[in-house]
Structures are given as C-alpha cells and as structure tokens.
GROMACS .gro file of N, CA and C in nm:
model
  357
    1GLN      N    1   6.414  10.117   8.459
    1GLN     CA    2   6.496  10.040   8.553
    1GLN      C    3   6.631  10.107   8.589
    2VAL      N    4   6.673  10.125   8.677
    2VAL     CA    5   6.808  10.194   8.687
    2VAL      C    6   6.910  10.154   8.687
    3GLN      N    7   6.997  10.216   8.626
    3GLN     CA    8   7.120  10.176   8.542
    3GLN      C    9   7.247  10.216   8.609
    4LEU      N   10   7.354  10.167   8.632
    4LEU     CA   11   7.481  10.211   8.684
    4LEU      C   12   7.570  10.255   8.575
    5LEU      N   13   7.601  10.398   8.562
    5LEU     CA   14   7.635  10.448   8.454
    5LEU      C   15   7.835  10.477   8.505
    6GLU      N   16   7.906  10.414   8.428
    6GLU     CA   17   8.064  10.413   8.461
    6GLU      C   18   8.096  10.487   8.366
    7SER      N   19   8.245  10.555   8.430
    7SER     CA   20   8.303  10.623   8.342
    7SER      C   21   8.458  10.623   8.350
    8GLY      N   22   8.543  10.677   8.295
    8GLY     CA   23   8.691  10.700   8.328
    8GLY      C   24   8.779  10.553   8.276
    9GLY      N   25   8.870  10.505   8.323
    9GLY     CA   26   8.955  10.423   8.263
    9GLY      C   27   9.032  10.411   8.173
   10GLY      N   28   9.083  10.347   8.057
   10GLY     CA   29   9.136  10.340   7.953
   10GLY      C   30   9.284  10.323   7.945
   11LEU      N   31   9.385  10.356   7.883
   11LEU     CA   32   9.497  10.309   7.895
   11LEU      C   33   9.568  10.413   7.973
   12VAL      N   34   9.674  10.353   8.065
   12VAL     CA   35   9.744  10.417   8.167
   12VAL      C   36   9.898  10.389   8.181
   13GLN      N   37   9.988  10.442   8.196
   13GLN     CA   38  10.108  10.370   8.208
   13GLN      C   39  10.161  10.338   8.342
   14SER      N   40  10.206  10.226   8.371
   14SER     CA   41  10.259  10.191   8.487
   14SER      C   42  10.312  10.289   8.568
   15GLY      N   43  10.262  10.322   8.717
   15GLY     CA   44  10.312  10.414   8.796
   15GLY      C   45  10.198  10.553   8.774
   16GLY      N   46  10.128  10.555   8.682
   16GLY     CA   47  10.010  10.659   8.669
   16GLY      C   48   9.916  10.630   8.752
   17SER      N   49   9.798  10.700   8.721
   17SER     CA   50   9.660  10.720   8.793
   17SER      C   51   9.558  10.755   8.682
   18THR      N   52   9.439  10.722   8.729
   18THR     CA   53   9.325  10.727   8.671
   18THR      C   54   9.219  10.729   8.787
   19ARG      N   55   9.098  10.777   8.736
   19ARG     CA   56   8.963  10.786   8.825
   19ARG      C   57   8.869  10.710   8.767
   20LEU      N   58   8.772  10.636   8.845
   20LEU     CA   59   8.662  10.593   8.774
   20LEU      C   60   8.553  10.636   8.859
   21SER      N   61   8.433  10.678   8.787
   21SER     CA   62   8.308  10.722   8.858
   21SER      C   63   8.179  10.647   8.810
   22CYS      N   64   8.090  10.622   8.915
   22CYS     CA   65   7.982  10.534   8.895
   22CYS      C   66   7.865  10.610   8.938
   23GLU      N   67   7.769  10.635   8.871
   23GLU     CA   68   7.660  10.703   8.920
   23GLU      C   69   7.544  10.593   8.897
   24ALA      N   70   7.451  10.585   8.958
   24ALA     CA   71   7.313  10.547   8.934
   24ALA      C   72   7.225  10.634   8.872
   25SER      N   73   7.139  10.580   8.776
   25SER     CA   74   7.060  10.665   8.703
   25SER      C   75   6.939  10.710   8.785
   26GLY      N   76   6.929  10.658   8.872
   26GLY     CA   77   6.789  10.703   8.938
   26GLY      C   78   6.814  10.641   9.093
   27SER      N   79   6.705  10.674   9.181
   27SER     CA   80   6.711  10.628   9.308
   27SER      C   81   6.702  10.477   9.323
   28ILE      N   82   6.783  10.436   9.457
   28ILE     CA   83   6.772  10.280   9.478
   28ILE      C   84   6.744  10.314   9.617
   29LEU      N   85   6.640  10.232   9.663
   29LEU     CA   86   6.578  10.238   9.795
   29LEU      C   87   6.655  10.125   9.863
   30GLY      N   88   6.693  10.114  10.023
   30GLY     CA   89   6.744  10.005  10.074
   30GLY      C   90   6.901   9.979  10.023
   31LEU      N   91   6.959  10.119   9.977
   31LEU     CA   92   7.098  10.068   9.923
   31LEU      C   93   7.169  10.049  10.068
   32VAL      N   94   7.275   9.940  10.041
   32VAL     CA   95   7.353   9.912  10.128
   32VAL      C   96   7.504   9.937  10.119
   33ALA      N   97   7.538   9.954  10.003
   33ALA     CA   98   7.692   9.975   9.973
   33ALA      C   99   7.741   9.978   9.778
   34MET      N  100   7.813  10.062   9.767
   34MET     CA  101   7.846  10.062   9.620
   34MET      C  102   7.979  10.020   9.614
   35GLY      N  103   8.051   9.998   9.495
   35GLY     CA  104   8.185   9.977   9.518
   35GLY      C  105   8.222   9.923   9.369
   36TRP      N  106   8.346   9.854   9.360
   36TRP     CA  107   8.391   9.819   9.247
   36TRP      C  108   8.442   9.655   9.229
   37HIS      N  109   8.417   9.574   9.162
   37HIS     CA  110   8.492   9.468   9.126
   37HIS      C  111   8.586   9.492   9.033
   38ARG      N  112   8.691   9.409   8.983
   38ARG     CA  113   8.741   9.378   8.848
   38ARG      C  114   8.772   9.215   8.827
   39GLN      N  115   8.799   9.218   8.702
   39GLN     CA  116   8.831   9.078   8.639
   39GLN      C  117   8.933   9.112   8.512
   40ALA      N  118   9.049   9.042   8.572
   40ALA     CA  119   9.127   9.015   8.484
   40ALA      C  120   9.119   8.906   8.373
   41PRO      N  121   9.174   8.904   8.250
   41PRO     CA  122   9.176   8.822   8.173
   41PRO      C  123   9.232   8.686   8.234
   42GLY      N  124   9.149   8.592   8.225
   42GLY     CA  125   9.136   8.440   8.260
   42GLY      C  126   9.115   8.440   8.414
   43GLU      N  127   9.083   8.528   8.470
   43GLU     CA  128   9.073   8.534   8.623
   43GLU      C  129   8.881   8.539   8.661
   44GLN      N  130   8.896   8.499   8.814
   44GLN     CA  131   8.782   8.544   8.840
   44GLN      C  132   8.764   8.665   8.885
   45ARG      N  133   8.609   8.726   8.890
   45ARG     CA  134   8.596   8.886   8.920
   45ARG      C  135   8.633   8.882   9.100
   46GLU      N  136   8.687   8.982   9.151
   46GLU     CA  137   8.717   9.021   9.249
   46GLU      C  138   8.689   9.151   9.310
   47LEU      N  139   8.694   9.165   9.451
   47LEU     CA  140   8.632   9.256   9.493
   47LEU      C  141   8.756   9.383   9.486
   48VAL      N  142   8.751   9.506   9.486
   48VAL     CA  143   8.874   9.602   9.465
   48VAL      C  144   8.834   9.667   9.564
   49ALA      N  145   8.712   9.748   9.576
   49ALA     CA  146   8.690   9.853   9.682
   49ALA      C  147   8.504   9.863   9.712
   50SER      N  148   8.479   9.901   9.863
   50SER     CA  149   8.353   9.921   9.855
   50SER      C  150   8.336   9.996   9.975
   51ILE      N  151   8.211  10.069   9.980
   51ILE     CA  152   8.195  10.162  10.082
   51ILE      C  153   8.034  10.154  10.096
   52ASN      N  154   8.008  10.116  10.232
   52ASN     CA  155   7.848  10.133  10.251
   52ASN      C  156   7.814  10.258  10.292
   53SER      N  157   7.674  10.223  10.331
   53SER     CA  158   7.592  10.335  10.373
   53SER      C  159   7.627  10.430  10.494
   54GLY      N  160   7.717  10.374  10.572
   54GLY     CA  161   7.780  10.445  10.696
   54GLY      C  162   7.907  10.482  10.692
   55GLY      N  163   7.965  10.457  10.560
   55GLY     CA  164   8.079  10.523  10.524
   55GLY      C  165   8.189  10.425  10.572
   56GLY      N  166   8.144  10.290  10.601
   56GLY     CA  167   8.244  10.205  10.621
   56GLY      C  168   8.326  10.147  10.472
   57ILE      N  169   8.464  10.117  10.447
   57ILE     CA  170   8.524  10.110  10.347
   57ILE      C  171   8.620   9.988  10.370
   58THR      N  172   8.609   9.911  10.261
   58THR     CA  173   8.699   9.804  10.234
   58THR      C  174   8.762   9.762  10.103
   59TYR      N  175   8.899   9.756  10.120
   59TYR     CA  176   8.976   9.746  10.005
   59TYR      C  177   9.047   9.602  10.005
   60ALA      N  178   9.068   9.554   9.880
   60ALA     CA  179   9.131   9.444   9.864
   60ALA      C  180   9.286   9.459   9.889
   61ASP      N  181   9.352   9.363   9.960
   61ASP     CA  182   9.480   9.400   9.982
   61ASP      C  183   9.558   9.428   9.891
   62SER      N  184   9.549   9.380   9.765
   62SER     CA  185   9.642   9.449   9.634
   62SER      C  186   9.617   9.593   9.628
   63VAL      N  187   9.524   9.655   9.679
   63VAL     CA  188   9.520   9.797   9.600
   63VAL      C  189   9.517   9.878   9.733
   64LYS      N  190   9.545   9.826   9.857
   64LYS     CA  191   9.539   9.929   9.974
   64LYS      C  192   9.666  10.018   9.981
   65GLY      N  193   9.634  10.139  10.005
   65GLY     CA  194   9.760  10.248  10.014
   65GLY      C  195   9.764  10.300   9.869
   66ARG      N  196   9.678  10.242   9.780
   66ARG     CA  197   9.709  10.325   9.621
   66ARG      C  198   9.580  10.344   9.581
   67PHE      N  199   9.471  10.271   9.612
   67PHE     CA  200   9.347  10.324   9.564
   67PHE      C  201   9.278  10.391   9.659
   68THR      N  202   9.162  10.476   9.636
   68THR     CA  203   9.058  10.554   9.731
   68THR      C  204   8.927  10.559   9.665
   69ILE      N  205   8.837  10.501   9.736
   69ILE     CA  206   8.725  10.522   9.684
   69ILE      C  207   8.624  10.608   9.782
   70THR      N  208   8.585  10.709   9.717
   70THR     CA  209   8.493  10.807   9.770
   70THR      C  210   8.373  10.834   9.710
   71ARG      N  211   8.276  10.871   9.809
   71ARG     CA  212   8.115  10.903   9.747
   71ARG      C  213   8.103  11.055   9.763
   72ASP      N  214   8.013  11.112   9.702
   72ASP     CA  215   7.923  11.182   9.698
   72ASP      C  216   7.826  11.183   9.803
   73TYR      N  217   7.699  11.252   9.853
   73TYR     CA  218   7.606  11.240   9.936
   73TYR      C  219   7.519  11.114   9.895
   74ALA      N  220   7.479  11.040   9.982
   74ALA     CA  221   7.405  10.926   9.953
   74ALA      C  222   7.467  10.847   9.882
   75LEU      N  223   7.625  10.825   9.866
   75LEU     CA  224   7.653  10.714   9.791
   75LEU      C  225   7.641  10.743   9.646
   76ASN      N  226   7.593  10.842   9.587
   76ASN     CA  227   7.571  10.870   9.447
   76ASN      C  228   7.614  10.991   9.394
   77PRO      N  229   7.735  11.004   9.335
   77PRO     CA  230   7.795  10.887   9.271
   77PRO      C  231   7.919  10.843   9.361
   78VAL      N  232   7.970  10.735   9.302
   78VAL     CA  233   8.111  10.692   9.390
   78VAL      C  234   8.213  10.702   9.273
   79TYR      N  235   8.328  10.739   9.358
   79TYR     CA  236   8.449  10.741   9.273
   79TYR      C  237   8.565  10.651   9.323
   80LEU      N  238   8.666  10.591   9.219
   80LEU     CA  239   8.773  10.508   9.246
   80LEU      C  240   8.893  10.580   9.207
   81LEU      N  241   8.966  10.632   9.269
   81LEU     CA  242   9.090  10.695   9.249
   81LEU      C  243   9.213  10.596   9.270
   82MET      N  244   9.265  10.580   9.164
   82MET     CA  245   9.381  10.457   9.159
   82MET      C  246   9.506  10.532   9.112
   83ASN      N  247   9.605  10.525   9.214
   83ASN     CA  248   9.723  10.581   9.180
   83ASN      C  249   9.823  10.456   9.195
   84SER      N  250   9.943  10.488   9.158
   84SER     CA  251  10.065  10.392   9.115
   84SER      C  252  10.006  10.263   9.077
   85LEU      N  253   9.959  10.267   8.962
   85LEU     CA  254   9.913  10.156   8.878
   85LEU      C  255  10.020  10.058   8.839
   86LYS      N  256   9.991   9.956   8.874
   86LYS     CA  257  10.081   9.826   8.803
   86LYS      C  258   9.995   9.738   8.696
   87PRO      N  259  10.070   9.675   8.604
   87PRO     CA  260  10.011   9.590   8.506
   87PRO      C  261   9.929   9.531   8.579
   88GLU      N  262   9.948   9.457   8.690
   88GLU     CA  263   9.868   9.367   8.745
   88GLU      C  264   9.744   9.437   8.774
   89ASP      N  265   9.687   9.542   8.750
   89ASP     CA  266   9.585   9.594   8.784
   89ASP      C  267   9.486   9.609   8.657
   90THR      N  268   9.537   9.581   8.554
   90THR     CA  269   9.481   9.539   8.443
   90THR      C  270   9.347   9.482   8.418
   91GLY      N  271   9.213   9.525   8.378
   91GLY     CA  272   9.120   9.431   8.378
   91GLY      C  273   9.008   9.513   8.349
   92VAL      N  274   8.898   9.464   8.349
   92VAL     CA  275   8.738   9.521   8.362
   92VAL      C  276   8.703   9.555   8.486
   93TYR      N  277   8.682   9.679   8.508
   93TYR     CA  278   8.643   9.721   8.632
   93TYR      C  279   8.463   9.716   8.617
   94TYR      N  280   8.422   9.687   8.753
   94TYR     CA  281   8.229   9.646   8.722
   94TYR      C  282   8.231   9.720   8.843
   95CYS      N  283   8.125   9.858   8.840
   95CYS     CA  284   8.081   9.902   8.933
   95CYS      C  285   7.950   9.825   8.983
   96TYR      N  286   7.905   9.841   9.111
   96TYR     CA  287   7.819   9.744   9.160
   96TYR      C  288   7.743   9.843   9.260
   97VAL      N  289   7.604   9.803   9.308
   97VAL     CA  290   7.546   9.840   9.419
   97VAL      C  291   7.462   9.703   9.494
   98LEU      N  292   7.509   9.703   9.624
   98LEU     CA  293   7.393   9.598   9.704
   98LEU      C  294   7.296   9.693   9.774
   99TYR      N  295   7.181   9.650   9.726
   99TYR     CA  296   7.029   9.709   9.804
   99TYR      C  297   6.952   9.593   9.846
  100TYR      N  298   6.868   9.629   9.910
  100TYR     CA  299   6.759   9.544   9.953
  100TYR      C  300   6.640   9.546   9.893
  101SER      N  301   6.598   9.446   9.786
  101SER     CA  302   6.473   9.441   9.745
  101SER      C  303   6.367   9.374   9.834
  102GLY      N  304   6.337   9.445   9.895
  102GLY     CA  305   6.199   9.391  10.007
  102GLY      C  306   6.305   9.346  10.107
  103THR      N  307   6.349   9.211  10.138
  103THR     CA  308   6.435   9.170  10.232
  103THR      C  309   6.511   9.069  10.171
  104THR      N  310   6.533   9.086  10.034
  104THR     CA  311   6.621   8.997   9.958
  104THR      C  312   6.757   9.078   9.925
  105PRO      N  313   6.849   9.046   9.954
  105PRO     CA  314   7.002   9.129   9.905
  105PRO      C  315   6.989   9.150   9.768
  106THR      N  316   7.050   9.205   9.711
  106THR     CA  317   7.024   9.210   9.549
  106THR      C  318   7.175   9.282   9.493
  107TYR      N  319   7.206   9.265   9.392
  107TYR     CA  320   7.318   9.320   9.308
  107TYR      C  321   7.265   9.367   9.193
  108LEU      N  322   7.316   9.506   9.143
  108LEU     CA  323   7.328   9.559   9.049
  108LEU      C  324   7.455   9.580   8.973
  109TRP      N  325   7.471   9.561   8.832
  109TRP     CA  326   7.614   9.613   8.806
  109TRP      C  327   7.606   9.694   8.698
  110GLY      N  328   7.708   9.767   8.658
  110GLY     CA  329   7.739   9.806   8.581
  110GLY      C  330   7.806   9.772   8.443
  111GLN      N  331   7.825   9.804   8.340
  111GLN     CA  332   7.893   9.744   8.205
  111GLN      C  333   7.993   9.730   8.225
  112GLY      N  334   8.064   9.759   8.313
  112GLY     CA  335   8.195   9.742   8.290
  112GLY      C  336   8.274   9.845   8.214
  113THR      N  337   8.397   9.903   8.252
  113THR     CA  338   8.504   9.951   8.184
  113THR      C  339   8.656   9.915   8.221
  114GLN      N  340   8.723   9.921   8.086
  114GLN     CA  341   8.839   9.845   8.092
  114GLN      C  342   8.953   9.973   8.142
  115VAL      N  343   9.021   9.894   8.201
  115VAL     CA  344   9.175   9.946   8.255
  115VAL      C  345   9.287   9.890   8.218
  116THR      N  346   9.373   9.935   8.130
  116THR     CA  347   9.471   9.887   8.093
  116THR      C  348   9.598   9.970   8.142
  117VAL      N  349   9.673   9.880   8.225
  117VAL     CA  350   9.810   9.943   8.263
  117VAL      C  351   9.940   9.895   8.186
  118SER      N  352   9.992   9.975   8.111
  118SER     CA  353  10.117   9.933   8.016
  118SER      C  354  10.245   9.946   8.137
  119SER      N  355  10.320   9.839   8.098
  119SER     CA  356  10.445   9.855   8.159
  119SER      C  357  10.587   9.924   8.100
   0.00000   0.00000   0.00000
C-alpha cells in the first residue's frame, strides 16, 4: 500500500522559515492533487495549500504571501516552504493526496508532522 512520507517541521522561532516535504512511496494512479492540511490544538483540520495535476494552486487566506507549495515532476514529491511564521501557524501538518480509485475520489493521508512556532 502506498504511503505518504513527510519530513521537515519542528520548532521554529516567530518570523522564521521551515520546509515540509511529502513523497509518496509508490505510484498513485488517477492523481488529482496533493497538498497540506493542518490542525491546531482544539481546532478542526483546515486546508493550508494544494496543487493539482494541472499546476493549479490554492492557499488558505491566512498563509497567502508567506507559504509556497511546489512540486517535482508528476506531483511527487511536494514541498511546502513556510516563511514569516507566526505562532498561530503552530499545529500538526498533514500531507494528503486526492486521487480517483476507479470513479471514487479518495484521500490518502500522511501521519502528520508537528510545526511549533515560538513567540
């Protein structure tokens, strides 16, 4: 079974930068998009950034101008460069893949990586 392998994150000072990486351990047919969600303590998981197979990019309003999502060939791996970090960016960041299993849209999730921004 294909897994998503995340790396990066950790403890960062406010105003600092870090980069997250996400790579699928195998091929994923019917790939539609990859990206990142995050979940802060006591909050719901929210979309941070995504990139689709056509190169279209979506960002949450709260990270526009500070975060950049990029990809290598065929959306694997995908990177999230996080600049000008704020304490409110703290949370667990989950890489995800959206693909079609037959005709069914399906999500595959990574295990999550912690990002903590100290003030």
